[in-house]
């Protein structure tokens, strides 16, 4: 198989490394790729959202399969355009990618099919939104832009002033362009968050091993929201009981709902879940692999990713052999100083070795560029330093050991990735008993969201 992968971050590096393990894979191409990816895949300079450019490139290369990894091209219809030319594509068509592309669509879907999620209302004018906020008078309250906003379109407003400001910025000032012309105001939920990626061909859905993201920029879940500063897998809050409940109440109903709407989803469907005192609820859907979740989930995959992707494309997922390794995986993101606000680019990275100079470690490149044999920073999130081991403690210890060997001017990373997971691991309640959970959340800081 010759495979073309669209995208150029840590997630795509992880997908490419896993595909490269397959004895069936001969050649991998990637566009636009990055410095780290260029060692494994021939990279091109066609942008990930350039649909015509990617179709032209695919026609030139004739890949046996195209993997469209990022959200924007999927929501824009890149998978449709490639399928129309006869390519085998891993990734949903636009009419299914809307599950991420429009929060209003996903909330209405969940309401119609009784899939548990936060209560909500939709608004297109700021006056009625503000009236509603004042009537509700409960804080925090959650304000979300309808469309894609680079992961920044969610405001957890702590008081009326913040909520009113968020509404004005989104609807009146179009802070996120037309993505925020329509907003969702929803109930604030509490509980541990769990990310579950799944493979689905519309007939079968197979959840992957669970993971936990760390979205805030600073230690202790302080600072601004980011694309994700680190991940661990599996997520110890996600017990077998919860997994079963999610399958019955969330995963299967979502696949079936999309089919019933004539929007069959084929690809990786991501469930952002919160284990609330009232049971698991959907916080968000994504139409693609998560980043940096993929960097800890795919190293745990025992099987052949190329076979699984092909099974999804051919609607034969029910026959696929999907197994997970035991042990844990941890990923610590090293970011540019200043991220998620403005940051410099082009700084030389030192101490960089793809194995992180540590047993079991691997460095996924997110924003790097190879220039005259040197790796330079080229984005906000620069590296995902990852390690698998028999225990989470060991995976974290070695991932941080590898982080300690890598540096550039202003490099920034969280020092507490996995700490919450370690605490959850040793907790006897393990969140299996929902009735106890409310008390537990109140009495135990580890599950209190900031
Ligand atoms: P999203 O971009 O939808 O993933 O939201 C970003 C983050 O905001 C999530 O990971 C949650 O931590 C938080 N969040 C989103 N919706 C809610 C909610 N209804 N209640 C509490 N926190 C939320
Ligand atoms: N890490 C969250 C996401 O990929 O959306």
CSV table of C-alpha atoms and ligand atoms in Angstrom, one decimal:
chain,number,residue,atom,x,y,z
A,1,UNK,CA,0.0,0.0,0.0
A,2,UNK,CA,1.1,3.5,-0.8
A,3,UNK,CA,-0.6,6.0,1.5
A,4,UNK,CA,-1.0,9.8,1.4
A,5,UNK,CA,-1.6,11.5,4.8
A,6,UNK,CA,-3.0,15.0,4.9
A,7,UNK,CA,-1.8,17.2,7.8
A,8,UNK,CA,1.4,18.2,9.5
A,9,UNK,CA,1.3,17.9,13.3
A,10,UNK,CA,2.1,15.5,16.1
A,11,UNK,CA,-1.0,13.5,15.4
A,12,UNK,CA,0.0,13.0,11.8
A,13,UNK,CA,3.5,12.0,12.9
A,14,UNK,CA,2.0,9.4,15.2
A,15,UNK,CA,-0.3,8.1,12.5
A,16,UNK,CA,2.6,7.8,10.0
A,17,UNK,CA,4.8,6.0,12.5
A,18,UNK,CA,2.1,3.5,13.2
A,19,UNK,CA,1.4,3.0,9.5
A,20,UNK,CA,5.1,2.6,8.9
A,21,UNK,CA,5.1,-0.4,11.2
A,22,UNK,CA,2.8,-2.3,8.9
A,23,UNK,CA,4.5,-4.8,6.6
A,24,UNK,CA,1.9,-3.9,3.9
A,25,UNK,CA,2.9,-0.3,3.7
A,26,UNK,CA,5.5,0.5,1.1
A,27,UNK,CA,5.5,4.2,0.8
A,28,UNK,CA,4.0,7.1,2.8
A,29,UNK,CA,3.6,10.6,1.5
A,30,UNK,CA,2.5,13.5,3.6
A,31,UNK,CA,1.4,17.1,2.9
A,32,UNK,CA,2.4,19.5,4.3
A,33,UNK,CA,4.1,17.3,7.0
A,34,UNK,CA,6.9,18.7,9.2
A,35,UNK,CA,10.6,18.3,10.0
A,36,UNK,CA,10.1,15.0,12.0
A,37,UNK,CA,7.6,13.5,9.5
A,38,UNK,CA,10.0,14.2,6.6
A,39,UNK,CA,12.2,11.3,7.8
A,40,UNK,CA,9.4,8.8,7.3
A,41,UNK,CA,7.3,10.3,4.5
A,42,UNK,CA,8.1,12.3,1.4
A,43,UNK,CA,6.5,15.7,2.2
A,44,UNK,CA,4.9,18.2,-0.2
A,45,UNK,CA,4.1,21.9,0.3
A,46,UNK,CA,0.4,21.7,-0.5
A,47,UNK,CA,-1.6,23.1,2.5
A,48,UNK,CA,-3.9,20.8,4.5
A,49,UNK,CA,-6.9,22.9,3.6
A,50,UNK,CA,-6.1,23.3,-0.1
A,51,UNK,CA,-8.7,20.9,-1.5
A,52,UNK,CA,-7.9,21.4,-5.2
A,53,UNK,CA,-4.2,21.2,-4.5
A,54,UNK,CA,-4.6,17.9,-2.5
A,55,UNK,CA,-6.8,16.4,-5.2
A,56,UNK,CA,-4.2,17.3,-7.9
A,57,UNK,CA,-1.4,15.9,-5.7
A,58,UNK,CA,-3.4,12.6,-5.2
A,59,UNK,CA,-3.9,12.3,-8.9
A,60,UNK,CA,-0.2,12.7,-9.5
A,61,UNK,CA,0.8,10.2,-6.8
A,62,UNK,CA,-2.1,7.6,-7.2
A,63,UNK,CA,-2.0,6.5,-3.5
A,64,UNK,CA,-3.9,3.3,-2.6
A,65,UNK,CA,-5.4,5.2,0.4
A,66,UNK,CA,-5.6,8.8,1.5
A,67,UNK,CA,-5.9,9.6,5.2
A,68,UNK,CA,-7.4,13.1,5.9
A,69,UNK,CA,-6.4,13.8,9.5
A,70,UNK,CA,-7.3,17.4,10.5
A,71,UNK,CA,-10.7,18.9,11.2
A,72,UNK,CA,-10.7,21.8,8.7
A,73,UNK,CA,-10.3,19.9,5.5
A,74,UNK,CA,-12.8,17.3,6.6
A,75,UNK,CA,-15.4,19.9,7.5
A,76,UNK,CA,-14.7,21.7,4.1
A,77,UNK,CA,-15.3,18.5,2.1
A,78,UNK,CA,-11.8,17.2,1.3
A,79,UNK,CA,-12.9,13.5,1.8
A,80,UNK,CA,-15.8,14.1,-0.6
A,81,UNK,CA,-13.6,15.6,-3.2
A,82,UNK,CA,-11.1,12.7,-3.1
A,83,UNK,CA,-13.9,10.1,-3.1
A,84,UNK,CA,-15.4,11.7,-6.1
A,85,UNK,CA,-12.2,11.0,-7.9
A,86,UNK,CA,-12.3,7.4,-6.9
A,87,UNK,CA,-9.7,7.4,-4.1
A,88,UNK,CA,-10.1,5.2,-1.0
A,89,UNK,CA,-10.3,7.7,1.9
A,90,UNK,CA,-10.1,7.4,5.6
A,91,UNK,CA,-12.1,10.3,7.0
A,92,UNK,CA,-15.7,11.3,7.0
A,93,UNK,CA,-17.5,13.3,4.3
A,94,UNK,CA,-18.5,16.8,5.1
A,95,UNK,CA,-22.1,15.9,5.8
A,96,UNK,CA,-20.8,13.7,8.7
A,97,UNK,CA,-17.8,15.9,9.7
A,98,UNK,CA,-20.5,18.5,10.7
A,99,UNK,CA,-20.7,16.7,14.0
A,100,UNK,CA,-17.5,18.7,14.8
A,101,UNK,CA,-18.1,21.6,12.4
A,102,UNK,CA,-21.3,22.8,14.1
A,103,UNK,CA,-21.9,22.6,17.8
A,104,UNK,CA,-25.5,23.5,17.1
A,105,UNK,CA,-25.8,20.4,14.8
A,106,UNK,CA,-24.2,18.1,17.4
A,107,UNK,CA,-26.4,19.5,20.3
A,108,UNK,CA,-29.6,19.1,18.2
A,109,UNK,CA,-28.5,15.5,17.3
A,110,UNK,CA,-28.0,14.6,20.9
A,111,UNK,CA,-31.3,16.1,22.0
A,112,UNK,CA,-33.2,14.3,19.2
A,113,UNK,CA,-31.6,10.9,19.9
A,114,UNK,CA,-31.5,11.2,23.7
A,115,UNK,CA,-27.7,11.1,23.9
A,116,UNK,CA,-26.6,12.5,27.3
A,117,UNK,CA,-25.1,16.0,27.1
A,118,UNK,CA,-25.3,19.4,28.9
A,119,UNK,CA,-28.7,21.3,28.7
A,120,UNK,CA,-28.4,24.2,26.2
A,121,UNK,CA,-30.0,26.9,24.1
A,122,UNK,CA,-28.9,28.4,20.8
A,123,UNK,CA,-28.7,32.1,20.0
A,124,UNK,CA,-28.0,34.3,17.0
A,125,UNK,CA,-28.6,37.7,18.6
A,126,UNK,CA,-26.7,39.0,21.6
A,127,UNK,CA,-29.8,40.7,23.2
A,128,UNK,CA,-31.7,37.4,23.7
A,129,UNK,CA,-28.5,35.6,24.7
A,130,UNK,CA,-27.8,38.1,27.4
A,131,UNK,CA,-31.4,38.1,28.6
A,132,UNK,CA,-31.2,34.3,28.9
A,133,UNK,CA,-27.9,34.5,30.8
A,134,UNK,CA,-29.5,37.0,33.3
A,135,UNK,CA,-32.6,34.9,33.7
A,136,UNK,CA,-30.6,31.8,34.4
A,137,UNK,CA,-28.2,33.6,36.7
A,138,UNK,CA,-26.1,30.5,37.3
A,139,UNK,CA,-22.3,30.5,37.1
A,140,UNK,CA,-20.0,29.3,35.7
A,141,UNK,CA,-21.9,29.1,32.4
A,142,UNK,CA,-20.5,27.8,29.2
A,143,UNK,CA,-20.6,29.8,25.9
A,144,UNK,CA,-19.5,28.1,22.7
A,145,UNK,CA,-19.1,29.4,19.2
A,146,UNK,CA,-21.0,27.2,16.7
A,147,UNK,CA,-18.2,26.6,14.2
A,148,UNK,CA,-14.5,25.6,14.3
A,149,UNK,CA,-12.3,28.1,16.2
A,150,UNK,CA,-9.0,26.3,16.6
A,151,UNK,CA,-10.1,24.9,19.9
A,152,UNK,CA,-10.6,28.4,21.4
A,153,UNK,CA,-14.3,28.8,20.9
A,154,UNK,CA,-15.4,27.7,24.3
A,155,UNK,CA,-15.7,30.3,27.2
A,156,UNK,CA,-16.3,29.1,30.8
A,157,UNK,CA,-17.7,32.4,32.1
A,158,UNK,CA,-17.4,32.7,35.9
A,159,UNK,CA,-19.9,35.6,36.3
A,160,UNK,CA,-22.3,37.8,34.4
A,161,UNK,CA,-19.7,40.3,33.3
A,162,UNK,CA,-17.6,37.6,31.6
A,163,UNK,CA,-20.6,35.9,30.1
A,164,UNK,CA,-21.9,39.2,28.6
A,165,UNK,CA,-18.5,40.0,27.3
A,166,UNK,CA,-18.1,36.6,25.6
A,167,UNK,CA,-21.5,37.0,23.9
A,168,UNK,CA,-20.6,40.4,22.5
A,169,UNK,CA,-17.2,39.2,21.3
A,170,UNK,CA,-18.7,36.2,19.6
A,171,UNK,CA,-22.0,37.5,18.1
A,172,UNK,CA,-21.4,41.2,17.7
A,173,UNK,CA,-17.7,41.4,17.1
A,174,UNK,CA,-17.5,38.0,15.3
A,175,UNK,CA,-14.3,37.1,17.2
A,176,UNK,CA,-14.2,33.7,15.4
A,177,UNK,CA,-15.6,35.0,12.1
A,178,UNK,CA,-18.8,33.4,11.0
A,179,UNK,CA,-18.0,30.5,13.4
A,180,UNK,CA,-19.3,32.6,16.2
A,181,UNK,CA,-22.3,34.3,14.5
A,182,UNK,CA,-24.3,31.5,16.2
A,183,UNK,CA,-23.6,30.4,19.8
A,184,UNK,CA,-24.6,27.7,22.2
A,185,UNK,CA,-25.0,28.5,25.9
A,186,UNK,CA,-24.9,25.4,28.0
A,187,UNK,CA,-25.0,24.1,31.5
A,188,UNK,CA,-21.7,23.8,33.3
A,189,UNK,CA,-20.8,20.2,34.1
A,190,UNK,CA,-18.3,18.8,36.5
A,191,UNK,CA,-16.4,15.6,36.7
A,192,UNK,CA,-13.3,14.0,35.3
A,193,UNK,CA,-12.9,14.3,31.5
A,194,UNK,CA,-12.2,11.3,29.3
A,195,UNK,CA,-11.3,11.3,25.6
A,196,UNK,CA,-12.4,8.2,23.7
A,197,UNK,CA,-11.4,7.9,20.0
A,198,UNK,CA,-13.2,5.3,18.0
A,199,UNK,CA,-13.0,3.6,14.6
A,200,UNK,CA,-16.3,3.4,12.8
A,201,UNK,CA,-17.5,2.5,9.3
A,202,UNK,CA,-21.1,3.3,10.1
A,203,UNK,CA,-22.0,-0.3,10.8
A,204,UNK,CA,-19.5,-1.1,13.6
A,205,UNK,CA,-18.0,1.2,16.2
A,206,UNK,CA,-14.8,0.1,18.0
A,207,UNK,CA,-13.6,2.4,20.8
A,208,UNK,CA,-9.9,2.8,21.2
A,209,UNK,CA,-8.1,2.8,24.5
A,210,UNK,CA,-9.2,5.8,26.5
A,211,UNK,CA,-7.0,8.9,27.2
A,212,UNK,CA,-6.8,12.1,29.3
A,213,UNK,CA,-5.9,15.4,27.8
A,214,UNK,CA,-4.5,18.4,29.7
A,215,UNK,CA,-5.9,21.4,27.9
A,216,UNK,CA,-4.7,24.4,30.0
A,217,UNK,CA,-1.4,26.0,29.4
A,218,UNK,CA,0.0,25.9,33.0
A,219,UNK,CA,0.5,23.5,35.9
A,220,UNK,CA,-2.5,22.9,38.1
A,221,UNK,CA,-4.9,23.5,35.2
A,222,UNK,CA,-4.2,27.2,35.2
A,223,UNK,CA,-3.7,29.6,32.3
A,224,UNK,CA,-5.3,29.7,28.9
A,225,UNK,CA,-6.9,26.8,27.0
A,226,UNK,CA,-4.6,25.2,24.4
A,227,UNK,CA,-4.8,22.5,21.8
A,228,UNK,CA,-3.5,20.1,24.6
A,229,UNK,CA,-0.3,20.2,26.6
A,230,UNK,CA,-0.1,16.5,27.3
A,231,UNK,CA,-1.9,13.2,27.5
A,232,UNK,CA,-1.9,9.9,29.2
A,233,UNK,CA,-3.5,6.6,28.2
A,234,UNK,CA,-5.4,4.7,29.5
A,235,UNK,CA,-7.5,7.2,31.5
A,236,UNK,CA,-7.8,5.6,35.0
A,237,UNK,CA,-11.2,7.4,35.6
A,238,UNK,CA,-12.7,5.4,32.7
A,239,UNK,CA,-13.6,2.1,34.4
A,240,UNK,CA,-15.0,-0.9,32.5
A,241,UNK,CA,-18.5,-0.1,33.9
A,242,UNK,CA,-18.3,3.4,32.5
A,243,UNK,CA,-17.0,2.1,29.2
A,244,UNK,CA,-20.0,-0.2,28.9
A,245,UNK,CA,-22.4,2.6,29.8
A,246,UNK,CA,-20.8,4.9,27.2
A,247,UNK,CA,-21.1,2.2,24.6
A,248,UNK,CA,-24.8,1.7,25.2
A,249,UNK,CA,-25.8,5.3,25.8
A,250,UNK,CA,-23.4,7.3,23.7
A,251,UNK,CA,-21.2,5.5,21.1
A,252,UNK,CA,-23.8,3.2,19.5
A,253,UNK,CA,-26.6,5.8,19.7
A,254,UNK,CA,-24.3,8.4,18.0
A,255,UNK,CA,-23.4,6.0,15.1
A,256,UNK,CA,-27.0,5.1,14.7
A,257,UNK,CA,-28.2,8.7,14.9
A,258,UNK,CA,-25.8,9.7,12.1
A,259,UNK,CA,-27.0,6.9,9.9
A,260,UNK,CA,-30.7,7.8,10.6
A,261,UNK,CA,-29.9,11.4,9.5
A,262,UNK,CA,-28.4,10.1,6.3
A,263,UNK,CA,-24.9,11.2,7.5
A,264,UNK,CA,-23.0,7.9,7.9
A,265,UNK,CA,-19.7,8.6,9.7
A,266,UNK,CA,-16.7,6.8,8.3
A,267,UNK,CA,-13.4,7.3,10.0
A,268,UNK,CA,-12.3,8.2,13.5
A,269,UNK,CA,-15.0,9.6,15.7
A,270,UNK,CA,-13.8,11.3,18.9
A,271,UNK,CA,-15.9,11.5,22.0
A,272,UNK,CA,-15.0,14.2,24.5
A,273,UNK,CA,-16.8,13.0,27.6
A,274,UNK,CA,-17.3,14.1,31.1
A,275,UNK,CA,-18.0,11.6,33.9
A,276,UNK,CA,-20.6,13.8,35.7
A,277,UNK,CA,-22.4,12.8,39.0
A,278,UNK,CA,-25.4,12.0,36.7
A,279,UNK,CA,-23.3,9.7,34.5
A,280,UNK,CA,-21.2,10.1,31.4
A,281,UNK,CA,-22.1,13.0,29.1
A,282,UNK,CA,-20.8,14.3,25.8
A,283,UNK,CA,-18.9,17.5,26.0
A,284,UNK,CA,-17.9,17.5,22.3
A,285,UNK,CA,-17.5,15.4,19.3
A,286,UNK,CA,-14.6,15.6,16.9
A,287,UNK,CA,-14.6,14.2,13.4
A,288,UNK,CA,-11.0,13.0,13.6
A,289,UNK,CA,-8.2,11.8,15.8
A,290,UNK,CA,-7.4,14.0,18.7
A,291,UNK,CA,-4.1,15.8,19.1
A,292,UNK,CA,-2.2,15.0,21.4
A,293,UNK,CA,-4.5,12.0,22.3
A,294,UNK,CA,-3.4,10.1,19.1
A,295,UNK,CA,0.3,10.3,20.3
A,296,UNK,CA,-0.6,8.2,23.4
A,297,UNK,CA,-3.4,6.0,21.9
A,298,UNK,CA,-1.7,4.7,18.7
A,299,UNK,CA,1.5,3.5,20.5
A,300,UNK,CA,-0.8,1.3,22.6
A,301,UNK,CA,-2.3,-0.4,19.4
A,302,UNK,CA,-1.3,-4.0,19.0
A,303,UNK,CA,-2.7,-4.5,15.5
A,304,UNK,CA,-1.9,-3.1,12.0
A,305,UNK,CA,-3.3,0.4,11.5
A,306,UNK,CA,-3.2,0.1,7.7
A,307,UNK,CA,-5.5,-3.0,8.0
A,308,UNK,CA,-7.8,-1.1,10.3
A,309,UNK,CA,-8.0,2.0,8.1
A,310,UNK,CA,-8.7,-0.2,5.1
A,311,UNK,CA,-11.4,-2.2,7.0
A,312,UNK,CA,-13.1,1.2,7.8
A,313,UNK,CA,-12.9,2.2,4.1
A,314,UNK,CA,-14.3,-1.1,2.9
A,315,UNK,CA,-17.0,-1.4,5.6
A,316,UNK,CA,-15.4,-4.5,7.0
A,317,UNK,CA,-14.6,-3.1,10.5
A,318,UNK,CA,-16.5,-5.9,12.2
A,319,UNK,CA,-13.8,-8.4,11.0
A,320,UNK,CA,-10.9,-6.2,12.0
A,321,UNK,CA,-8.4,-7.4,14.6
A,322,UNK,CA,-8.0,-4.5,17.1
A,323,UNK,CA,-6.1,-5.2,20.3
A,324,UNK,CA,-4.5,-2.9,22.9
A,325,UNK,CA,-1.2,-3.4,24.7
A,326,UNK,CA,-1.2,-3.5,28.5
A,327,UNK,CA,0.7,-0.7,30.3
A,328,UNK,CA,0.5,3.0,29.8
A,329,UNK,CA,1.6,5.8,27.6
A,330,UNK,CA,2.3,9.4,28.4
A,331,UNK,CA,3.0,12.4,26.2
A,332,UNK,CA,4.4,15.7,27.4
A,333,UNK,CA,4.0,18.5,24.9
A,334,UNK,CA,6.9,21.0,24.6
A,335,UNK,CA,5.7,24.3,23.4
A,336,UNK,CA,7.2,27.6,22.2
A,337,UNK,CA,7.5,30.3,24.9
A,338,UNK,CA,4.3,32.4,24.7
A,339,UNK,CA,2.0,29.7,23.3
A,340,UNK,CA,-1.0,29.8,23.1
A,341,UNK,CA,-0.6,33.5,22.4
A,342,UNK,CA,2.2,34.8,20.1
A,343,UNK,CA,5.5,33.0,20.1
A,344,UNK,CA,8.7,33.1,18.1
A,345,UNK,CA,9.6,30.6,15.3
A,346,UNK,CA,12.8,29.4,13.8
A,347,UNK,CA,14.7,28.7,17.1
A,348,UNK,CA,17.2,25.8,17.0
A,349,UNK,CA,16.2,22.7,19.1
A,350,UNK,CA,19.1,21.0,20.8
A,351,UNK,CA,19.3,17.5,22.3
A,352,UNK,CA,16.8,16.2,19.9
A,353,UNK,CA,17.0,12.6,19.1
A,354,UNK,CA,13.8,10.8,17.9
A,355,UNK,CA,14.1,8.2,20.6
A,356,UNK,CA,14.4,11.0,23.2
A,357,UNK,CA,17.7,9.3,24.3
A,358,UNK,CA,15.6,7.3,26.7
A,359,UNK,CA,14.4,3.7,26.6
A,360,UNK,CA,10.8,3.4,25.4
A,361,UNK,CA,10.6,7.1,24.5
A,362,UNK,CA,9.7,8.6,21.1
A,363,UNK,CA,9.5,12.3,20.1
A,364,UNK,CA,6.6,13.2,17.8
A,365,UNK,CA,7.1,16.5,16.0
A,366,UNK,CA,4.3,18.9,16.0
A,367,UNK,CA,5.8,22.2,14.8
A,368,UNK,CA,9.3,21.7,13.6
A,369,UNK,CA,11.1,22.4,10.4
A,370,UNK,CA,14.3,20.7,9.1
A,371,UNK,CA,16.7,23.3,7.8
A,372,UNK,CA,20.4,22.5,6.8
A,373,UNK,CA,20.2,19.3,8.9
A,374,UNK,CA,19.0,21.2,12.0
A,375,UNK,CA,15.6,21.1,13.6
A,376,UNK,CA,14.0,24.5,14.1
A,377,UNK,CA,10.8,25.4,16.0
A,378,UNK,CA,8.0,26.2,13.6
A,379,UNK,CA,4.8,26.3,15.6
A,380,UNK,CA,3.1,26.7,19.0
A,381,UNK,CA,3.2,23.1,20.1
A,382,UNK,CA,6.6,21.9,18.9
A,383,UNK,CA,7.2,18.3,20.2
A,384,UNK,CA,5.2,15.6,21.9
A,385,UNK,CA,7.7,13.6,24.0
A,386,UNK,CA,6.1,10.2,24.5
A,387,UNK,CA,6.9,7.1,26.4
A,388,UNK,CA,5.2,3.7,26.8
A,389,UNK,CA,5.9,1.6,29.9
A,390,UNK,CA,4.4,-1.1,32.1
A,391,UNK,CA,3.0,1.6,34.5
A,392,UNK,CA,1.9,5.1,34.2
A,393,UNK,CA,4.5,6.3,36.8
A,394,UNK,CA,7.3,4.8,34.7
A,395,UNK,CA,5.9,6.2,31.4
A,396,UNK,CA,5.8,9.7,33.0
A,397,UNK,CA,9.2,9.4,34.6
A,398,UNK,CA,10.8,8.4,31.3
A,399,UNK,CA,8.9,10.9,29.2
A,400,UNK,CA,10.1,13.7,31.6
A,401,UNK,CA,13.6,12.3,31.5
A,402,UNK,CA,13.5,12.7,27.7
A,403,UNK,CA,12.0,16.2,28.0
A,404,UNK,CA,15.0,17.1,30.3
A,405,UNK,CA,17.4,16.4,27.4
A,406,UNK,CA,15.7,18.6,24.9
A,407,UNK,CA,15.9,22.4,24.9
A,408,UNK,CA,15.5,25.6,23.0
A,409,UNK,CA,15.2,29.2,24.0
A,410,UNK,CA,11.9,29.8,25.9
A,411,UNK,CA,10.7,26.2,25.7
A,412,UNK,CA,7.7,25.6,27.9
A,413,UNK,CA,6.0,22.5,29.2
A,414,UNK,CA,3.7,21.5,32.0
A,415,UNK,CA,5.4,19.6,34.9
A,416,UNK,CA,2.3,17.9,36.1
A,417,UNK,CA,1.1,15.9,33.2
A,418,UNK,CA,-0.5,12.7,34.5
A,419,UNK,CA,-0.6,13.7,38.2
A,420,UNK,CA,-4.3,13.8,38.3
A,421,UNK,CA,-4.4,10.4,36.6
A,422,UNK,CA,-2.0,9.0,39.1
A,423,UNK,CA,-4.2,10.1,42.0
A,424,UNK,CA,-7.3,8.7,40.3
A,425,UNK,CA,-5.5,5.4,39.8
A,426,UNK,CA,-4.9,4.9,43.5
A,427,UNK,CA,-8.4,5.9,44.5
A,428,UNK,CA,-10.6,3.0,45.6
A,429,UNK,CA,-13.8,4.6,44.5
A,430,UNK,CA,-12.6,4.6,40.9
A,431,UNK,CA,-15.8,6.4,40.0
A,432,UNK,CA,-17.7,3.3,39.5
A,433,UNK,CA,-20.4,4.3,42.0
A,434,UNK,CA,-22.2,7.2,40.5
A,435,UNK,CA,-24.3,7.9,43.7
A,436,UNK,CA,-21.1,8.4,45.6
A,437,UNK,CA,-19.6,10.6,43.0
A,438,UNK,CA,-21.1,13.9,44.0
A,439,UNK,CA,-19.8,13.7,47.5
A,440,UNK,CA,-16.6,12.4,46.2
A,441,UNK,CA,-16.2,15.3,43.9
A,442,UNK,CA,-17.0,17.8,46.6
A,443,UNK,CA,-14.6,16.3,49.1
A,444,UNK,CA,-11.8,15.5,46.8
A,445,UNK,CA,-9.9,18.3,45.0
A,446,UNK,CA,-8.6,16.0,42.4
A,447,UNK,CA,-11.9,15.9,40.5
A,448,UNK,CA,-12.8,19.5,40.9
A,449,UNK,CA,-12.5,21.3,37.6
A,450,UNK,CA,-11.2,24.8,37.8
B,1,LIG,P1,-14.3,21.9,23.8
B,1,LIG,O1,-13.6,22.8,22.9
B,1,LIG,O2,-15.7,21.7,23.4
B,1,LIG,O3,-13.5,20.6,24.0
B,1,LIG,O4,-14.3,22.5,25.2
B,1,LIG,C1,-13.0,22.8,25.8
B,1,LIG,C2,-13.1,22.5,27.2
B,1,LIG,O5,-14.1,23.3,27.9
B,1,LIG,C3,-13.5,21.0,27.5
B,1,LIG,O6,-12.4,20.2,27.5
B,1,LIG,C4,-14.0,21.2,28.9
B,1,LIG,O7,-12.9,21.2,29.9
B,1,LIG,C5,-14.6,22.5,29.0
B,1,LIG,N1,-16.1,22.4,28.7
B,1,LIG,C6,-16.8,22.4,27.6
B,1,LIG,N2,-18.1,22.3,27.8
B,1,LIG,C7,-18.3,22.3,29.1
B,1,LIG,C8,-19.4,22.1,30.0
B,1,LIG,N3,-20.6,22.1,29.5
B,1,LIG,N4,-19.2,22.1,31.3
B,1,LIG,C9,-17.9,22.2,31.8
B,1,LIG,N5,-16.8,22.3,31.1
B,1,LIG,C10,-17.0,22.3,29.7
B,2,LIG,N1,-7.0,17.4,22.2
B,2,LIG,C1,-8.3,17.8,21.8
B,2,LIG,C2,-8.5,17.8,20.4
B,2,LIG,O1,-7.9,17.2,19.6
B,2,LIG,O2,-9.5,18.4,20.0
